[in-house]
Coordinates of C-alpha atoms in Angstrom, one line a residue:
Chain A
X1 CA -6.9 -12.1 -6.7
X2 CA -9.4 -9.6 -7.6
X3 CA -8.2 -7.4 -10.7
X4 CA -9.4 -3.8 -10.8
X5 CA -9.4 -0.9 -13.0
X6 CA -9.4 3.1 -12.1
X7 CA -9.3 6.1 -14.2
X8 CA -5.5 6.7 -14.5
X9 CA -6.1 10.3 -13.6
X10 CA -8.5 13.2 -12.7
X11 CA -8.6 16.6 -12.2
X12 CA -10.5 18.7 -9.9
X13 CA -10.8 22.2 -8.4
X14 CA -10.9 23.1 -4.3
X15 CA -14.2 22.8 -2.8
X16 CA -15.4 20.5 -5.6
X17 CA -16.2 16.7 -4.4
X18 CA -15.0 14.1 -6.3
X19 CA -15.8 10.9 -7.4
X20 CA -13.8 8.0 -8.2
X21 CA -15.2 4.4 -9.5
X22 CA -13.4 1.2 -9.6
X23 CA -14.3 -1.8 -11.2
X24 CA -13.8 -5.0 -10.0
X25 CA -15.4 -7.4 -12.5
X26 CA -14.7 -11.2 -10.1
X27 CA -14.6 -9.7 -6.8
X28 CA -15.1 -12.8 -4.4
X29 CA -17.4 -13.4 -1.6
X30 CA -15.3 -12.7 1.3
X31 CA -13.5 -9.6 -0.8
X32 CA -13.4 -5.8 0.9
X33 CA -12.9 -3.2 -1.2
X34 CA -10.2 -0.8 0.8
X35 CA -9.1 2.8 -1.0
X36 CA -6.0 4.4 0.0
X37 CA -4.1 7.6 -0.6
X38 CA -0.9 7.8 -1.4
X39 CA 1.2 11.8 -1.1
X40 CA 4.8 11.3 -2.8
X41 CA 7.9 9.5 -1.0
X42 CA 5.3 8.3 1.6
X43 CA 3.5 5.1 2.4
X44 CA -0.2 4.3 1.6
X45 CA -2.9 6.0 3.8
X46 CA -5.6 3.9 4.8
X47 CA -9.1 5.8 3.9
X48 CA -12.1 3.8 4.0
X49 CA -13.1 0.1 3.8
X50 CA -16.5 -1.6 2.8
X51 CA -17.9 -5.0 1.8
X52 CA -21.4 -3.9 0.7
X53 CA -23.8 -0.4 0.2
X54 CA -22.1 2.9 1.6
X55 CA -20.0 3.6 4.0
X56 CA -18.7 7.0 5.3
X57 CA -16.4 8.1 7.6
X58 CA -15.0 11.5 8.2
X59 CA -12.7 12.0 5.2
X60 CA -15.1 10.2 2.2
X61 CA -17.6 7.6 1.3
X62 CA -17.9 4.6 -0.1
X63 CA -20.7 3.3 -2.6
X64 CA -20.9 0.1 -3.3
X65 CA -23.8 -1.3 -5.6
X66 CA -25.3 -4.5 -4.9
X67 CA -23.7 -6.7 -7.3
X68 CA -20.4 -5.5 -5.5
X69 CA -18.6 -5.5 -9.1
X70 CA -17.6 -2.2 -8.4
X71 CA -17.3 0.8 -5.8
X72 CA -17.4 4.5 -5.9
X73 CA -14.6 6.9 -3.7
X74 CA -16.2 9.8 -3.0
X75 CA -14.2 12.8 -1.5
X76 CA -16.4 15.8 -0.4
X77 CA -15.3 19.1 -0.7
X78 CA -11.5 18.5 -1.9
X79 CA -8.8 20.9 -1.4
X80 CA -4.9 21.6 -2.7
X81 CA -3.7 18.7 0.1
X82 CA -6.4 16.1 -1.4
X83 CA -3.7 15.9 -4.7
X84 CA -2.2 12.4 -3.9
X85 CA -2.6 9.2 -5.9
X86 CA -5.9 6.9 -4.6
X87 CA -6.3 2.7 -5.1
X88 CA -8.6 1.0 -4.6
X89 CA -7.1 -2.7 -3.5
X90 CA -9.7 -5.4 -3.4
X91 CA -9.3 -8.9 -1.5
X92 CA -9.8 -10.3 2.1
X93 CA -7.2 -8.3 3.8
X94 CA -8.5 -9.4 6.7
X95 CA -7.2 -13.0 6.9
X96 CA -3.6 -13.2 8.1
X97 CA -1.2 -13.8 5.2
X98 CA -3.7 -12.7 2.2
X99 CA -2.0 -10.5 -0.2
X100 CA -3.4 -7.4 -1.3
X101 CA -2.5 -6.3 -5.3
X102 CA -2.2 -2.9 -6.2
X103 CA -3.6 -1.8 -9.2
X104 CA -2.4 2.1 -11.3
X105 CA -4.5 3.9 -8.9
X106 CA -5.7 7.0 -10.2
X107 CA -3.9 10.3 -9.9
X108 CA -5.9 13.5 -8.5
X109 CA -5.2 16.7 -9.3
X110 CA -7.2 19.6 -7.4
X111 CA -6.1 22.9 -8.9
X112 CA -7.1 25.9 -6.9
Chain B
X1 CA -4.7 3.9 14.1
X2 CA -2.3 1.4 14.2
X3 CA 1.0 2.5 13.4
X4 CA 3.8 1.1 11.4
X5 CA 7.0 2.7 10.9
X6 CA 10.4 2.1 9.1
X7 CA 13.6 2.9 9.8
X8 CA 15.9 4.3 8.1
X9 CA 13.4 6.9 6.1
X10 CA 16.1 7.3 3.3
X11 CA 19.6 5.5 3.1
X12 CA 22.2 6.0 0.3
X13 CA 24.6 3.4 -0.3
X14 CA 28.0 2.4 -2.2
X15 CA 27.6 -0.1 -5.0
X16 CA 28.0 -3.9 -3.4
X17 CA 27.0 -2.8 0.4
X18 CA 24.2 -4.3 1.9
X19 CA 21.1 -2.3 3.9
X20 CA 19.0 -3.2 6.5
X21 CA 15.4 -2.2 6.5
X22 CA 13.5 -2.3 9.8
X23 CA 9.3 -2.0 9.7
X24 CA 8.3 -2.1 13.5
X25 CA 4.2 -2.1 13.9
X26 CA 4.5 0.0 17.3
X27 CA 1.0 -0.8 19.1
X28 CA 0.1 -4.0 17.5
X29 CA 1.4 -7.4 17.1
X30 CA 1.1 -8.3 14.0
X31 CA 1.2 -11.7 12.3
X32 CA 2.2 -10.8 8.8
X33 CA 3.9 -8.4 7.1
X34 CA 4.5 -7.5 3.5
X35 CA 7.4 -5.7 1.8
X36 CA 6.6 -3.8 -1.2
X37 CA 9.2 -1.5 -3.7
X38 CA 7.8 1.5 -5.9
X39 CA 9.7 3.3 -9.2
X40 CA 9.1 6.8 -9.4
X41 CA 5.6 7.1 -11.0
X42 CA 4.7 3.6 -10.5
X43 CA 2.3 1.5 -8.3
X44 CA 3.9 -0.6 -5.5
X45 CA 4.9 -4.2 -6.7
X46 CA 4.6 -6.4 -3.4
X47 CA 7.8 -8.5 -3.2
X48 CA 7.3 -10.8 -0.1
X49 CA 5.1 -11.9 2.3
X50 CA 6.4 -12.4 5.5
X51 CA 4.8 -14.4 9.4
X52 CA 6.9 -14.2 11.9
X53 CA 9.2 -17.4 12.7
X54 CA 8.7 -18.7 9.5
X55 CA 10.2 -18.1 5.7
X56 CA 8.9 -15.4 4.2
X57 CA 7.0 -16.0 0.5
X58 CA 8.4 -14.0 -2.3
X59 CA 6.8 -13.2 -5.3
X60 CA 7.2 -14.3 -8.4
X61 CA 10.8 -12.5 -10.2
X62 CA 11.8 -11.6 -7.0
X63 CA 15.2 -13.2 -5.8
X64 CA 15.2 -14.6 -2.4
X65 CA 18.8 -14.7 -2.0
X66 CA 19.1 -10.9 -2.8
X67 CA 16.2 -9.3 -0.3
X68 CA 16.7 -11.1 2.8
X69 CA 13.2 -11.2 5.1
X70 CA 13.5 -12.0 8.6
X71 CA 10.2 -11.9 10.6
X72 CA 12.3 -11.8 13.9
X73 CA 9.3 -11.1 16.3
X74 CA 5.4 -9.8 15.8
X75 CA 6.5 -6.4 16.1
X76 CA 9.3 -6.3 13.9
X77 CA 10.6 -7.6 9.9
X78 CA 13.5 -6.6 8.3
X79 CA 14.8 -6.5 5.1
X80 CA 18.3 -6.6 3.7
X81 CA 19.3 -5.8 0.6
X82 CA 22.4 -7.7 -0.1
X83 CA 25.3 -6.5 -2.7
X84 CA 23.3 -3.5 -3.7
X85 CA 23.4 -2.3 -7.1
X86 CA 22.0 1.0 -8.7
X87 CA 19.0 -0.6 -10.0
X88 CA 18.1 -1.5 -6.6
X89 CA 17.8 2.2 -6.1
X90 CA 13.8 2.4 -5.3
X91 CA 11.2 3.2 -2.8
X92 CA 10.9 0.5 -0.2
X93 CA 7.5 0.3 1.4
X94 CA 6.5 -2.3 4.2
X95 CA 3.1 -3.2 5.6
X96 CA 1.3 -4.9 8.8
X97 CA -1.7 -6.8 9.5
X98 CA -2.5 -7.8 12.2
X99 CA -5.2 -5.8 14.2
X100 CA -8.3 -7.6 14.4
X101 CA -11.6 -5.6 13.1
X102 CA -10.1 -3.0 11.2
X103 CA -9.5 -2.0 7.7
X104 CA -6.7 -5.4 8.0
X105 CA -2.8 -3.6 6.7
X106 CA -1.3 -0.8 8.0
X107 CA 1.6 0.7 6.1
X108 CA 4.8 2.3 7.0
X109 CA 6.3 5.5 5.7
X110 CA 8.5 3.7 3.1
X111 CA 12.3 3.9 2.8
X112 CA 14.3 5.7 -0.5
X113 CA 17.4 3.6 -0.9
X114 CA 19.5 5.2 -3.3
X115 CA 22.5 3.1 -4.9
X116 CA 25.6 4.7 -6.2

């Protein structure tokens, strides 16, 4: 299983966008890198997924270099309900019965 | 999106009960699903892996005999935590894959079982 590593936390102000980079050093071939929010007392929020280059959707993007050994969250214009904790989980989550392993996450602050 | 959900949200329990856990993925079948706990503070530490009508695979530390898994259909996985004690007070998350060509695991809302 592909290990990774996150700043353990960040601070931010509203309207600002922020950027958080994972590594993941021996990230295998048939590996997506998925981020997800968590608020407290409640599950994981699926936020984006990508295997190579950027993706975006409506709520962030996702950079991801060509050697793949890491990836970049990028949340555009954050406000007081972006405070949650985000991980970045790396591994073929597709396939039935792979495990996914949860790193620290990093923790977000936005201050107003 | 698919949609899991777990039932009860929050249960609180007399020391050497035992308490069901239901995850139900509500528009999908799904083949596996994964129970997870979480400390206050802390990331989520998968605890088994469970396919419907079969065993489930726990991980490593994480006694079989005390978390019963039952993968009963593709919709819906329990999990019973037998003789409770206070340090089995946690935050029980589960999760569902299943849904072919999207982002793979959906997860539930979690359930905060609290041990007196």
């Amino acid at each position: 299983l592909a290990k990774t590593t996150q700043p353990i936390s960040m601070d931010s102000y509203e309207g600002q966008e922020v950027n958080i980079t994972c590594s993941h050093n021996n990230i295998a071939t048939n590996d997506y890198i998925t981020w997800y929010q968590q608020f407290p007392s409640q599950g994981p929020r699926f936020i984006i997924q990508g295997y190579k280059t950027k993706v975006t959707n409506e709520v962030a993007s996702l950079f991801i270099p060509a050697d793949r050994k890491s990836s970049t969250l990028s949340l555009p214009r954050v406000s007081l309900s972006d405070t949650a904790v985000y991980y970045c989980l790396v591994g073929d989550n597709m396939a039935a019965g792979n495990k996914l392993t949860f790193g620290g996450g990093t923790r977000v602050l936005v201050k107003p | 999106g698919a949609v899991v959900s777990q039932h009860p949200s929050r249960v609180i329990c007399k020391s050497g009960t035992s308490v069901k856990i239901e995850c139900r993925s509500l528009d999908f079948q799904a083949t596996t699903m994964f129970w997870y706990r979480q400390f206050p503070k802390k990331s989520l530490m998968l605890m088994a892996t469970s396919n419907e009508g079969s065993k489930a695979t726990y991980e490593q530390g994480v006694e079989k005999d005390k978390f019963l898994i039952n993968h009963a259909s593709l919709t819906l996985s329990t999990l019973t935590v037998t003789s409770a004690h206070p340090e089995d007070s946690s935050f029980y998350i589960c999760s569902a894959r299943g849904l072919a060509g999207g982002p793979g695991e959906f997860f539930g809302p979690g359930t905060r079982l609290t041990v007196l």
